[in-house]
Coordinates of C-alpha atoms in Angstrom, one line a residue:
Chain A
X23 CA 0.0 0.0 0.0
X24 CA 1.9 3.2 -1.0
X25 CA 2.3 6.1 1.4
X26 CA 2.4 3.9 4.2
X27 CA 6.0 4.4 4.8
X28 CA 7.1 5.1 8.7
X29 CA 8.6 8.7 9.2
X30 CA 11.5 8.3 11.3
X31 CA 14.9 9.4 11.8
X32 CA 16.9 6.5 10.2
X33 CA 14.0 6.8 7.5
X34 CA 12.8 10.3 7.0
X35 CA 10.6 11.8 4.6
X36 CA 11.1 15.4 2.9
X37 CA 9.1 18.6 2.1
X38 CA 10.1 20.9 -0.6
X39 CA 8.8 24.6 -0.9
X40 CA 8.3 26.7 -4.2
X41 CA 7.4 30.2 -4.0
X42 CA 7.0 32.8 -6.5
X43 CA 8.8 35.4 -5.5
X44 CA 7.6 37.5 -8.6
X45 CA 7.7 41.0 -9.1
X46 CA 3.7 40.6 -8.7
X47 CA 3.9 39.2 -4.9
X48 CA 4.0 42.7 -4.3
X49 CA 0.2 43.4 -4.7
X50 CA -1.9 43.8 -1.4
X51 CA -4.5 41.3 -0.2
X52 CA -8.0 42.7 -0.9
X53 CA -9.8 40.1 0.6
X54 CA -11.7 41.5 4.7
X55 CA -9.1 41.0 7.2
X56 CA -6.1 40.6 5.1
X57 CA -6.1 44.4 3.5
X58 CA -2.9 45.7 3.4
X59 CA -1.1 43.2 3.6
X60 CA 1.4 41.9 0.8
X61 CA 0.7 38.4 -0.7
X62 CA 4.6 37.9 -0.3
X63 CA 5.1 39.4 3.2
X64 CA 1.6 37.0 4.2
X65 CA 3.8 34.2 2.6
X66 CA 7.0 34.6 4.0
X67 CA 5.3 35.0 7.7
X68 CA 3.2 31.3 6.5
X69 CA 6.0 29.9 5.4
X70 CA 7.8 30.9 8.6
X71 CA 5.4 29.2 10.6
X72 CA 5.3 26.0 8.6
X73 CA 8.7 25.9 9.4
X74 CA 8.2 26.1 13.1
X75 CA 5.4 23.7 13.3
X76 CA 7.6 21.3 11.8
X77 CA 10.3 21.5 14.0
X78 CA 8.3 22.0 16.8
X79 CA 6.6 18.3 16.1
X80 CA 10.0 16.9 15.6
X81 CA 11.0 18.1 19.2
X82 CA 10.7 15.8 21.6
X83 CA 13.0 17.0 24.4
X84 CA 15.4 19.5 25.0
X85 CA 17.5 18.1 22.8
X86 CA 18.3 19.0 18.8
X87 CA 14.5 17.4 17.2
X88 CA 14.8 14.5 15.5
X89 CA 15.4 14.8 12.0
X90 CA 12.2 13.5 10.9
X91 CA 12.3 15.5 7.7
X92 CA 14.4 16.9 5.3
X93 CA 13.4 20.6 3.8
X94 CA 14.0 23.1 1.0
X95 CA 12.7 26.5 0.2
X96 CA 13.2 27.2 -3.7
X97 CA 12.8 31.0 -4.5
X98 CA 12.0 31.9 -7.9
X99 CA 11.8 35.7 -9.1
X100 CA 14.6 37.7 -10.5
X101 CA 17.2 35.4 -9.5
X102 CA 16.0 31.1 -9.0
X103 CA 17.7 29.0 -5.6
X104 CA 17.2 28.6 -2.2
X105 CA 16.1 30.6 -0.5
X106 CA 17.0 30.4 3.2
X107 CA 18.1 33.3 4.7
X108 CA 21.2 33.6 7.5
X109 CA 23.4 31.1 7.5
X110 CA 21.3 28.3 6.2
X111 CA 21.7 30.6 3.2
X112 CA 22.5 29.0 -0.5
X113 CA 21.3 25.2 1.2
X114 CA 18.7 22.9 -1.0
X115 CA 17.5 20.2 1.3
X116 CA 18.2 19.9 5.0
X117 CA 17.3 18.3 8.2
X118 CA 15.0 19.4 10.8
X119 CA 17.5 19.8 13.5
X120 CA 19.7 22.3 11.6
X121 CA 17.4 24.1 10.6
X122 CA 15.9 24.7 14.4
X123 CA 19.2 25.4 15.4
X124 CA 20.2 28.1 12.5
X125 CA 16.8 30.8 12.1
X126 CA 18.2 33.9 10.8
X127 CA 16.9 35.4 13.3
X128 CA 14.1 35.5 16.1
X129 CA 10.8 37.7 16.7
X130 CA 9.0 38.0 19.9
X131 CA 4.8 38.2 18.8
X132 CA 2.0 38.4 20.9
X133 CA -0.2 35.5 20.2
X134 CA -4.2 34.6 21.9
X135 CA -4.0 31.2 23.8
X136 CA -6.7 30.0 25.6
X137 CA -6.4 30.9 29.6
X138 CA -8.1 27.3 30.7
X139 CA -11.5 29.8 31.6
X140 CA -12.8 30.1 27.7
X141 CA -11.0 32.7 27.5
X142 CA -8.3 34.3 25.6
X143 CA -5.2 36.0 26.8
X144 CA -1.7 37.2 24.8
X145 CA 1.5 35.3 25.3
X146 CA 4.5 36.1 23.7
X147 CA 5.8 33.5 21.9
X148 CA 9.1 33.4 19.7
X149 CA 8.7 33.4 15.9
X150 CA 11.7 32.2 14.3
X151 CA 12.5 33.5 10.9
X152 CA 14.2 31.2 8.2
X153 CA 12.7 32.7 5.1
X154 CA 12.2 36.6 4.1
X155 CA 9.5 38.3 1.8
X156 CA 10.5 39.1 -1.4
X157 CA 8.6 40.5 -4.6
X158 CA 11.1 41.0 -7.5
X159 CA 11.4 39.8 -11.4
X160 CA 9.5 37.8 -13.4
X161 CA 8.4 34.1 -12.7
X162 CA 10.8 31.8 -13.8
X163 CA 8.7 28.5 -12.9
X164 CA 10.2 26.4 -15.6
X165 CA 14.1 27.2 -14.0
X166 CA 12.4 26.8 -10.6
X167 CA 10.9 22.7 -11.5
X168 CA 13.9 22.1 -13.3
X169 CA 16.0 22.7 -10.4
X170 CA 13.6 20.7 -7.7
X171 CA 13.6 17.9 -10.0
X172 CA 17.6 18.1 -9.6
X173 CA 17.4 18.8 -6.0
X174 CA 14.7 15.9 -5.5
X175 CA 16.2 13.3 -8.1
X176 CA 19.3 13.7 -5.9
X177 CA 18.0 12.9 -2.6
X178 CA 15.5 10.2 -3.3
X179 CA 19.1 8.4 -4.9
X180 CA 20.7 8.2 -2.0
X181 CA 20.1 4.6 -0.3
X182 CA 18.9 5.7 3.0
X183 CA 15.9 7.9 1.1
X184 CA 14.9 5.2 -1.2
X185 CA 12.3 3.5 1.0
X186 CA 10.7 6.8 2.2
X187 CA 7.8 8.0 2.9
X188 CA 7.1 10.0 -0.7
X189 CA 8.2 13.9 -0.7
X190 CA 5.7 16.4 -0.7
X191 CA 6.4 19.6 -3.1
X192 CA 4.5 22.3 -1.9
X193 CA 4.5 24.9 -5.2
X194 CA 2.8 28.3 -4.2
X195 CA 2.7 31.1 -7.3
X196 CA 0.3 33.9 -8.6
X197 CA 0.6 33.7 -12.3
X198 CA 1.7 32.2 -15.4
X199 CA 5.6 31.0 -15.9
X200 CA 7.6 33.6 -18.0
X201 CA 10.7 31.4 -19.2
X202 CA 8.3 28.7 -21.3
X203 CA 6.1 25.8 -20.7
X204 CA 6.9 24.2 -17.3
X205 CA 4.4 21.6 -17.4
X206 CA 6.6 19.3 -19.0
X207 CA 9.1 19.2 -16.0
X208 CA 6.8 19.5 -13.4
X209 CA 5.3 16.3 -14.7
X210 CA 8.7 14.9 -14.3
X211 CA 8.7 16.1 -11.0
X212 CA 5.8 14.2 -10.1
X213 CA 6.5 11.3 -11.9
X214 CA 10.2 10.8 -9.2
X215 CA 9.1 8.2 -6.2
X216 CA 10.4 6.3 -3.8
X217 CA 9.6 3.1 -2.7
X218 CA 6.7 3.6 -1.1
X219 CA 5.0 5.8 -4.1
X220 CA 5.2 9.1 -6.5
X221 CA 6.5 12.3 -5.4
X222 CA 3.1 14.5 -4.5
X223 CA 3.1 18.1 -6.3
X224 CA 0.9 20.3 -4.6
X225 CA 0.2 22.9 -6.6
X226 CA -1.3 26.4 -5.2
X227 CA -2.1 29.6 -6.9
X228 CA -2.7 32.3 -4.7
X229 CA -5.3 35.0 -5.6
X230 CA -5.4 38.6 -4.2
X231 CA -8.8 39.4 -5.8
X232 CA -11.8 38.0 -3.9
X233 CA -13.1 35.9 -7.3
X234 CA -13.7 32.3 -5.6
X235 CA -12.0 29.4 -5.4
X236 CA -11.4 25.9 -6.7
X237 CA -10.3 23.6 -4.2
X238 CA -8.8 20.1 -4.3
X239 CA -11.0 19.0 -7.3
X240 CA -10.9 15.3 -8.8
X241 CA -11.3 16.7 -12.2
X242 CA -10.3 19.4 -14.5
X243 CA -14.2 20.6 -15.1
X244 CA -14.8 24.5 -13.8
X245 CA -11.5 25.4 -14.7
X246 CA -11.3 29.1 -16.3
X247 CA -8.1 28.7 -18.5
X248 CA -5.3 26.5 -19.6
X249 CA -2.7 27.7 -16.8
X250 CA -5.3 26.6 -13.9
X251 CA -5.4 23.0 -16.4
X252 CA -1.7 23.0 -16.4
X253 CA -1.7 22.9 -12.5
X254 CA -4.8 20.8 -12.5
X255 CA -2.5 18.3 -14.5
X256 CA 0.8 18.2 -12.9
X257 CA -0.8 18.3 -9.0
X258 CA -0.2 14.7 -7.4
X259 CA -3.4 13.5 -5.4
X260 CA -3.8 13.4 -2.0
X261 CA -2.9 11.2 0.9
X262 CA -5.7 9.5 2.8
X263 CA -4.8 11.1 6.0
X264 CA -4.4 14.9 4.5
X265 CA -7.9 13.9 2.8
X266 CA -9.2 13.5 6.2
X267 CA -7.7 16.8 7.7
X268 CA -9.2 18.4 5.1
X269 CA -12.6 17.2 5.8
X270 CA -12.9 16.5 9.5
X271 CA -10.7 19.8 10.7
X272 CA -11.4 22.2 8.4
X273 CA -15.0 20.8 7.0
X274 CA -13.8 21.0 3.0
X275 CA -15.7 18.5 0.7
X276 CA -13.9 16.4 -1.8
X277 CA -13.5 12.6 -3.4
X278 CA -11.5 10.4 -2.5
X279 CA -9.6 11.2 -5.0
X280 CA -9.0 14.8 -4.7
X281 CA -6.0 16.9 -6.5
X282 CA -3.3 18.8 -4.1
X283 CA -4.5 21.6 -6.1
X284 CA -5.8 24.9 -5.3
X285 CA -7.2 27.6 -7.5
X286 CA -7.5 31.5 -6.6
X287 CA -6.7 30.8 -3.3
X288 CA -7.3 32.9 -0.2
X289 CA -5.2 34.1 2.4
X290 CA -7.4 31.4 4.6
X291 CA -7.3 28.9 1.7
X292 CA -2.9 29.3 1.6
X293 CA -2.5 28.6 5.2
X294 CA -5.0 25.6 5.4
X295 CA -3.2 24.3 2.2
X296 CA 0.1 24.6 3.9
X297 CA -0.7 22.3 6.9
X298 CA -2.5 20.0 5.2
X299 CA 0.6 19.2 2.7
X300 CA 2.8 19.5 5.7
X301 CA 1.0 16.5 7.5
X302 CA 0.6 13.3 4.7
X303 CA 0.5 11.1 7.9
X304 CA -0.6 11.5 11.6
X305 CA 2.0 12.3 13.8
X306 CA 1.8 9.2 15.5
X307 CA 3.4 7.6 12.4
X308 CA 6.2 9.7 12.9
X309 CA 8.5 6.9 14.8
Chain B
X8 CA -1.0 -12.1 49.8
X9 CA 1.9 -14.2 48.4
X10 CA 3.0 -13.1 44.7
X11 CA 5.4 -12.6 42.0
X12 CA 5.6 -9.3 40.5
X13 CA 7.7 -9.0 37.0
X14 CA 8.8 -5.9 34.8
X15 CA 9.2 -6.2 31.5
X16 CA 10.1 -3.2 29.1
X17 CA 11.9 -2.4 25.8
X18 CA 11.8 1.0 23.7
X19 CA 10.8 1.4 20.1
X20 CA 13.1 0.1 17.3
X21 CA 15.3 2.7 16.5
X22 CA 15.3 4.8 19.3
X23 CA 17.8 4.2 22.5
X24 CA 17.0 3.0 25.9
X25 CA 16.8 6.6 27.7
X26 CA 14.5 7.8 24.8
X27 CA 11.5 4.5 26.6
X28 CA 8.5 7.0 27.2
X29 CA 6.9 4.3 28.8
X30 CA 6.8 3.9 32.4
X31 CA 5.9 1.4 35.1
X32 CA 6.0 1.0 39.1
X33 CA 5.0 -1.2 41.6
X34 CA 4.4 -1.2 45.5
X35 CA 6.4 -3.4 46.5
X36 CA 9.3 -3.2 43.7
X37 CA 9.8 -6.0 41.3
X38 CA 10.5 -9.5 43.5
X39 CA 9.7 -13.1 43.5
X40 CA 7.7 -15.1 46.1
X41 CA 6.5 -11.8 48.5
X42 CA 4.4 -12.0 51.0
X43 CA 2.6 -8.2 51.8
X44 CA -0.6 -7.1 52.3
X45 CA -1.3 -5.4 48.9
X46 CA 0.3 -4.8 45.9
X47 CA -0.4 -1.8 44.5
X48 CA 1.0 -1.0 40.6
X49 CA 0.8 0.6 37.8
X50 CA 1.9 1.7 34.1
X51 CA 1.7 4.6 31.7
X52 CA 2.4 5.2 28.5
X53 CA 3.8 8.6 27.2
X54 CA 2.6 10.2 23.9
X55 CA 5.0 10.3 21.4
X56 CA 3.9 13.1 19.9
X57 CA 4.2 15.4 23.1
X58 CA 7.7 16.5 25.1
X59 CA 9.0 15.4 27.9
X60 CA 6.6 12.5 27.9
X61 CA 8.6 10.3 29.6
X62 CA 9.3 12.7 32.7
X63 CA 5.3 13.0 32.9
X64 CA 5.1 9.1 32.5
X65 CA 7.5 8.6 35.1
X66 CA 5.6 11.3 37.3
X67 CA 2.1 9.9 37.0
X68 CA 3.2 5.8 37.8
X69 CA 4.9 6.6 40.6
X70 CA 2.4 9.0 42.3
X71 CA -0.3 6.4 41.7
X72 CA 1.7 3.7 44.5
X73 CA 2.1 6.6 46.5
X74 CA -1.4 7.5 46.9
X75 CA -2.9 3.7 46.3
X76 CA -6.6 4.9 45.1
X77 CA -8.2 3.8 42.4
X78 CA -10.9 6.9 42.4
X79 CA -11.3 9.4 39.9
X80 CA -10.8 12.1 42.7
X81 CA -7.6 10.2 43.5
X82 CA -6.2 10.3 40.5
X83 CA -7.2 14.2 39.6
X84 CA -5.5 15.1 42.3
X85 CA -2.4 13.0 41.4
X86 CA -2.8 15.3 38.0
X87 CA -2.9 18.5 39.9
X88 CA 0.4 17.9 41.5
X89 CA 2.1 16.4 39.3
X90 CA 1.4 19.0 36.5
X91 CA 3.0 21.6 38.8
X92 CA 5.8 19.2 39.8
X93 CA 6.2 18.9 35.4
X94 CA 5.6 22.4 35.1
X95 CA 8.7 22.8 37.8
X96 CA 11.1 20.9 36.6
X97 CA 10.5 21.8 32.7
X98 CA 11.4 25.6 33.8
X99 CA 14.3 24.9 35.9
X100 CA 15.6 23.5 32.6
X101 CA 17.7 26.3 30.0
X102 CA 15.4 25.4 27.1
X103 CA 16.1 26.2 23.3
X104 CA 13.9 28.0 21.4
X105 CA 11.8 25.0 19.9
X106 CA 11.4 22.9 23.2
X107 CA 10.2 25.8 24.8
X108 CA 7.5 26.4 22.6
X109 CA 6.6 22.9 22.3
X110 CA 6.5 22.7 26.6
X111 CA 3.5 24.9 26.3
X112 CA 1.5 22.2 24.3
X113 CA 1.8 20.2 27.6
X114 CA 2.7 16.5 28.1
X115 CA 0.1 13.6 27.3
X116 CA -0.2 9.8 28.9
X117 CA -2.0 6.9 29.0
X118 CA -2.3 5.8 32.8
X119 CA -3.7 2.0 34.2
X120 CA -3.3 1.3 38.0
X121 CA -4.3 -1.6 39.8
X122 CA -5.0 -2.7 44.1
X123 CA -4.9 -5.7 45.3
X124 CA -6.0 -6.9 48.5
X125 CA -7.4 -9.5 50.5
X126 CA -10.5 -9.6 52.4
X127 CA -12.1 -11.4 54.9
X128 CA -15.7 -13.2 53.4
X129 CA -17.7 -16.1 54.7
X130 CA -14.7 -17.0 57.4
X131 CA -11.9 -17.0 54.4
X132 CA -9.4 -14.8 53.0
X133 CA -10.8 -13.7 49.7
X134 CA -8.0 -11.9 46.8
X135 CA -9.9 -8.7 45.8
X136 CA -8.6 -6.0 43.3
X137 CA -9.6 -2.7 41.8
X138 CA -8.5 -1.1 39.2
X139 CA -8.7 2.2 36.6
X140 CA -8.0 3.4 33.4
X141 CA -7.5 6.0 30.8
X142 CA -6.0 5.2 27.5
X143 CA -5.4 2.3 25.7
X144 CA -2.7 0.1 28.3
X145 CA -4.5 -2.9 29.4
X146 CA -5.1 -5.4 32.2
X147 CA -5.2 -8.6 31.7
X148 CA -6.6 -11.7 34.3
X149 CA -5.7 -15.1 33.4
X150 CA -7.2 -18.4 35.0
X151 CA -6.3 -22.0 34.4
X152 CA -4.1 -20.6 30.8
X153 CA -7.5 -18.4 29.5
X154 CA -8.2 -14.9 29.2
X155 CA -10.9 -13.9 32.1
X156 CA -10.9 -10.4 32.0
X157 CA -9.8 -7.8 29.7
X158 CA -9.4 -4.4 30.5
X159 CA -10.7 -1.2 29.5
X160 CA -10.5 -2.9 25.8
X161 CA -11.9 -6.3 25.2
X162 CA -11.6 -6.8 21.2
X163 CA -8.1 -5.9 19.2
X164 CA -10.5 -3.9 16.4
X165 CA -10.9 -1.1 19.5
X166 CA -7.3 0.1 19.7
X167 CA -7.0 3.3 17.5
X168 CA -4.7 6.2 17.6
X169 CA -6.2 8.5 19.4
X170 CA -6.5 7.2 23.5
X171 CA -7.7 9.3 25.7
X172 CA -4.5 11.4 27.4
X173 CA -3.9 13.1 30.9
X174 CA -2.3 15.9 29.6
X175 CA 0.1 18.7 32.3
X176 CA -2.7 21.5 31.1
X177 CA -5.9 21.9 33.0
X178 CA -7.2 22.9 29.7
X179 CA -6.5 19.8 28.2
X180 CA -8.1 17.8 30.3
X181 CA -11.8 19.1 31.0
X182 CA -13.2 16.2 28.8
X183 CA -11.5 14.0 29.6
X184 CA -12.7 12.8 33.3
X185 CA -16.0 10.9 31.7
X186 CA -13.4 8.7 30.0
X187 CA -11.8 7.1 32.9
X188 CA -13.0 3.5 33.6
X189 CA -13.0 1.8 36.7
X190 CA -13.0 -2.5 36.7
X191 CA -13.0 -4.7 40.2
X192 CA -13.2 -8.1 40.8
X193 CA -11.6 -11.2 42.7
X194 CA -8.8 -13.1 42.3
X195 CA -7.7 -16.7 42.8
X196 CA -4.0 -18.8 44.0
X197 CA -3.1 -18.8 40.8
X198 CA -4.5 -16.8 38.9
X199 CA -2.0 -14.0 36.8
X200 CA -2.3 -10.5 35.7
X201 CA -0.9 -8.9 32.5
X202 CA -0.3 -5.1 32.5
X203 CA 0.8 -3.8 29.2
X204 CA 1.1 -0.4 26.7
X205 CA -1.1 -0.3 23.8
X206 CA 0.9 -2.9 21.2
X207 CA 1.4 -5.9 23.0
X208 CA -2.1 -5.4 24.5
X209 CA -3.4 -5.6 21.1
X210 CA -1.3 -8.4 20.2
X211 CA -2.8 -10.4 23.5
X212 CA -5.8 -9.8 21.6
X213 CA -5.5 -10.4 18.7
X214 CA -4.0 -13.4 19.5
X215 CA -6.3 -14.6 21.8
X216 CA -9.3 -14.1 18.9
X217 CA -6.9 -16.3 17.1
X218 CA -7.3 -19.1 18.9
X219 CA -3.8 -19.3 20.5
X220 CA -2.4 -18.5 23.3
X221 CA 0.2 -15.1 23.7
X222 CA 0.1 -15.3 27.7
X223 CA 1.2 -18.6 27.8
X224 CA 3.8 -17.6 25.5
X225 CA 4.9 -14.6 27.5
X226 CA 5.1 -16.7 31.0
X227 CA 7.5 -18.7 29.0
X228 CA 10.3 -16.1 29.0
X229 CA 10.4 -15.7 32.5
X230 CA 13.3 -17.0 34.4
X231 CA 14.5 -16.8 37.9
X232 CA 17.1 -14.9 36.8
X233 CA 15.1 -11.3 36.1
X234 CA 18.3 -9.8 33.4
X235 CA 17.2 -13.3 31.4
X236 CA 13.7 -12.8 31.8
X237 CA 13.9 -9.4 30.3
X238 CA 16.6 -10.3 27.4
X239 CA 13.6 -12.7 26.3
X240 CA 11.2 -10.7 26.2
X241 CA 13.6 -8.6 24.2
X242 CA 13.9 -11.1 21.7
X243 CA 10.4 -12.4 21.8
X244 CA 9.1 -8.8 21.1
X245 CA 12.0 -8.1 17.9
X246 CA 10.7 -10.9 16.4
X247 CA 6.8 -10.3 16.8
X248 CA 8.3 -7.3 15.2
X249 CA 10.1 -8.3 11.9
X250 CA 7.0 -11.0 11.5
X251 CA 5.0 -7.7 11.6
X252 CA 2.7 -9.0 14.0
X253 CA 3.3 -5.8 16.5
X254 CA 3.4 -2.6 16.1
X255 CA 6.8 -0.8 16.3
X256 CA 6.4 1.4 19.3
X257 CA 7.6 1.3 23.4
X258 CA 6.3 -1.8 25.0
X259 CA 5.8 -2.0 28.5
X260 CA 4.6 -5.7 30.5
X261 CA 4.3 -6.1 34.0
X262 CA 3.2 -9.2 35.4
X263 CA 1.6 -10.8 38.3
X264 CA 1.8 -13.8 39.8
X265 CA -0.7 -14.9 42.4
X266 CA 0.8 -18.2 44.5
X267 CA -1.8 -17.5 47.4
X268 CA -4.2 -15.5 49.4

């Protein structure tokens, strides 16, 4: 049965992130709530956190967390690479525990907890910051996929990765590629596996206009144009268990054989994406 | 009461021995052939998905012989004082970043505890025990080699991956009271009782609705000698594992022996 593999630290899985970091990031968020706000700065801060959930469910005691997963951040705008900031800077894929150790830097934000009384209170928690907002260039998606497929084909070779639990590729952009047709290599992209079954392309395009979404569809119907059937296309489907996040925690409707695929999506629509790629299994399979 | 009490224990594959979140005590300590008035024990099982599980394992077993009730008042209070005993000890520590933010989910366990006693009935000495759960560890009573009691789970199909948890945060735990079971019953010269975490309880089961016999196949391993008793179980449980009959995960078996009332 494919994606079945145990997560663990002598077997671990990997999570890949490629943003758009496009000239046209740069546009504000018109959607209530959200005004103001940059669809690259609202990234970088969702990416951020991503980050820190992940470590923060691969810590286990005061020690380094175990290196559950491997991750990369791909940038793509005027210049295509990694995109870690500090001195992860220039690094494709790496474990869990350096990255926890090495933030470029760390924020203190007030955030509402419950106070045990159905209340809520602020507490000031840290916010690490690995990854910084950018909106610059055009949108080089073909170099980007080109270059995850190198970064991927690489890792899944080596003989400790071959048996893992499939990489996830999270791909998060807000237009059409400017340097060709990338549908051919991001097929390829999908197409890499491991063991325990294909590498799963989850394709997101954000939208700052307030137009409506498509979300995780089984089929290409209702699409508006050929670049939302492009994604459609070359999105992997989902695992059982991110199927049933999506339904039982945040009430979304789909077959069982919905896309990773998101169309026009809100700033609401982004983060829920984001931790439902970033959790293909429960956390108790993580060993 | 005359009785054998055995502790049995092994961490996940992969992990090392400190990194057990498992935990398991007894009143008296492990010893064969004692002669007390009540033994009193327990086990818990740590979440693996929380931190510093095993310290909040550790904390809730060993309260639980301290304090020797089986009520759900009892074991609140055990809860209450050992959350602030975790809570202490967690912020004495120099924490990075990360563990400090994961310390304010809280820790989670499993917790099963057991009494046993004698009592005077009809002009003889009658073996009596209570017990109480939360989670997914399990007792066991066996009688003549067969299963007589199962408990809190009675059929493998039951175990899933969400148990109930004490968690360290008040919060955490306001729903989680109406889950706590409560078993009680007698006992016989004789008879013996399994205590085990959620794998090898679902392997007794599952291998009991199979028709054979895993209890039988567990006594075997035990030897006078306890360091033997405990490498065979060690053995015993890798291969259930590469046979893929149990789950890879901390396994925990305490057993009891019951020579006489």
């Amino acid at each position: 049965m494919s994606y079945s593999a145990e997560i663990s630290r002598v077997n671990p899985s990997c999570f890949l992130f490629i943003i758009d970091q496009s000239g046209s990031m740069g546009d504000q968020f018109i959607q209530p709530g959200f005004e103001g706000r940059t669809k690259a700065d609202f990234l970088a801060d969702t990416i951020n956190k991503v980050l820190t959930n992940i470590v923060i469910r691969s810590t286990k005691t005061e020690e380094t967390p175990w290196d559950y997963f491997h991750i990369g951040v791909l940038g793509y705008g005027a210049t295509v690479g990694p995109a870690f900031a500090g001195s992860l800077s220039g690094k494709s894929l790496i474990p869990v525990s350096e990255i926890a150790e090495n933030p470029a830097r760390i924020e203190e934000r007030a955030k509402k907890v419950s106070d045990g009384a159905g209340g809520l209170v602020d507490q000031n928690v840290k916010f690490p910051i690995w990854f910084e907002s950018v909106a610059n260039g055009g949108t080089p998606m073909t170099q980007a996929m080109t270059d995850a497929n190198g970064i991927l084909s690489s890792w899944l070779a080596e003989s400790e990765h071959q048996d893992c639990f499939p990489p996830v590729v999270i791909h998060i952009s807000d237009g059409e590629s400017t340097d060709g047709d990338p549908s051919g290599v991001m097929t390829e992209l999908g197409n890499l596996t491991s063991s325990d079954g294909n590498v799963i392309l989850f394709n997101i395009h954000v939208s700052s206009s307030d137009t409506g979404s498509i979300k995780y569809p089984n089929s290409s119907e209702g699409l508006p144009d050929q670049y939302a059937q492009m994604l459609f296309d070359t999105a992997g489907h989902l695992t059982p268990f991110m199927i049933q996040t999506a339904r039982n925690e945040y009430g979304f409707e789909m077959s069982d054989d919905a896309r990773a695929y998101i169309f026009n999506a809100s700033p609401d629509e982004l983060v829920a994406g984001l931790d439902i790629g970033t959790r293909p299994t429960a956390d108790e399979n993580l060993r | 009461m005359r009785f054998s009490i055995t502790h049995l224990a092994t961490q996940k594959l992969g992990n090392r021995p400190k990194e057990y979140e498992d935990w398991f005590a007894s009143d008296p300590p492990e010893a064969s052939q004692l002669s007390n008035l009540y033994l009193c024990l327990s086990i818990t099982d740590g979440a693996t998905e929380s931190i510093f599980s095993s310290l909040w394992a550790k904390l809730l077993a060993e309260d639980f012989i301290l304090q020797k009730s089986t009520h759900t008042d009892a074991l609140k209070a055990i809860v209450a004082g050992k959350s602030e005993a975790w809570t202490r000890a967690i912020e004495s520590k120099s924490l990075p970043w990360y563990a400090e933010e994961k310390a304010r989910y809280g820790a989670f366990a499993t917790v099963l505890g057991a009494y046993f006693f004698t009592k005077p009935e009809r002009g003889r000495l009658r073996g009596r025990f209570r017990a109480v759960a939360l989670g997914d560890s399990c007792l066991f009573q066996i009688r003549d080699g067969k299963l007589r009691r199962a408990f809190p789970i009675q059929q493998s199909n039951e175990f899933d991956s969400h148990p109930a948890l004490l968690s360290t945060r008040v919060s955490a735990n306001r729903n989680v009271w109406e889950k706590v079971r409560h078993n009680w019953g007698g006992w016989k010269a004789g008879d013996t009782f399994f205590f085990a975490t959620d794998a090898l309880s679902a392997w007794f089961l599952q291998q009991t609705e199979s028709g054979r016999s895993p209890f039988g196949r567990v006594l075997e391993l035990l030897s006078k000698d306890p360091e033997r008793s405990r490498s065979n179980f060690v053995e015993l449980v890798q291969l259930l594992r590469d046979d893929q009959e149990l789950k890879n995960d901390d396994v925990t078996c305490s057993i009891v022996e019951l020579h006489d009332v």
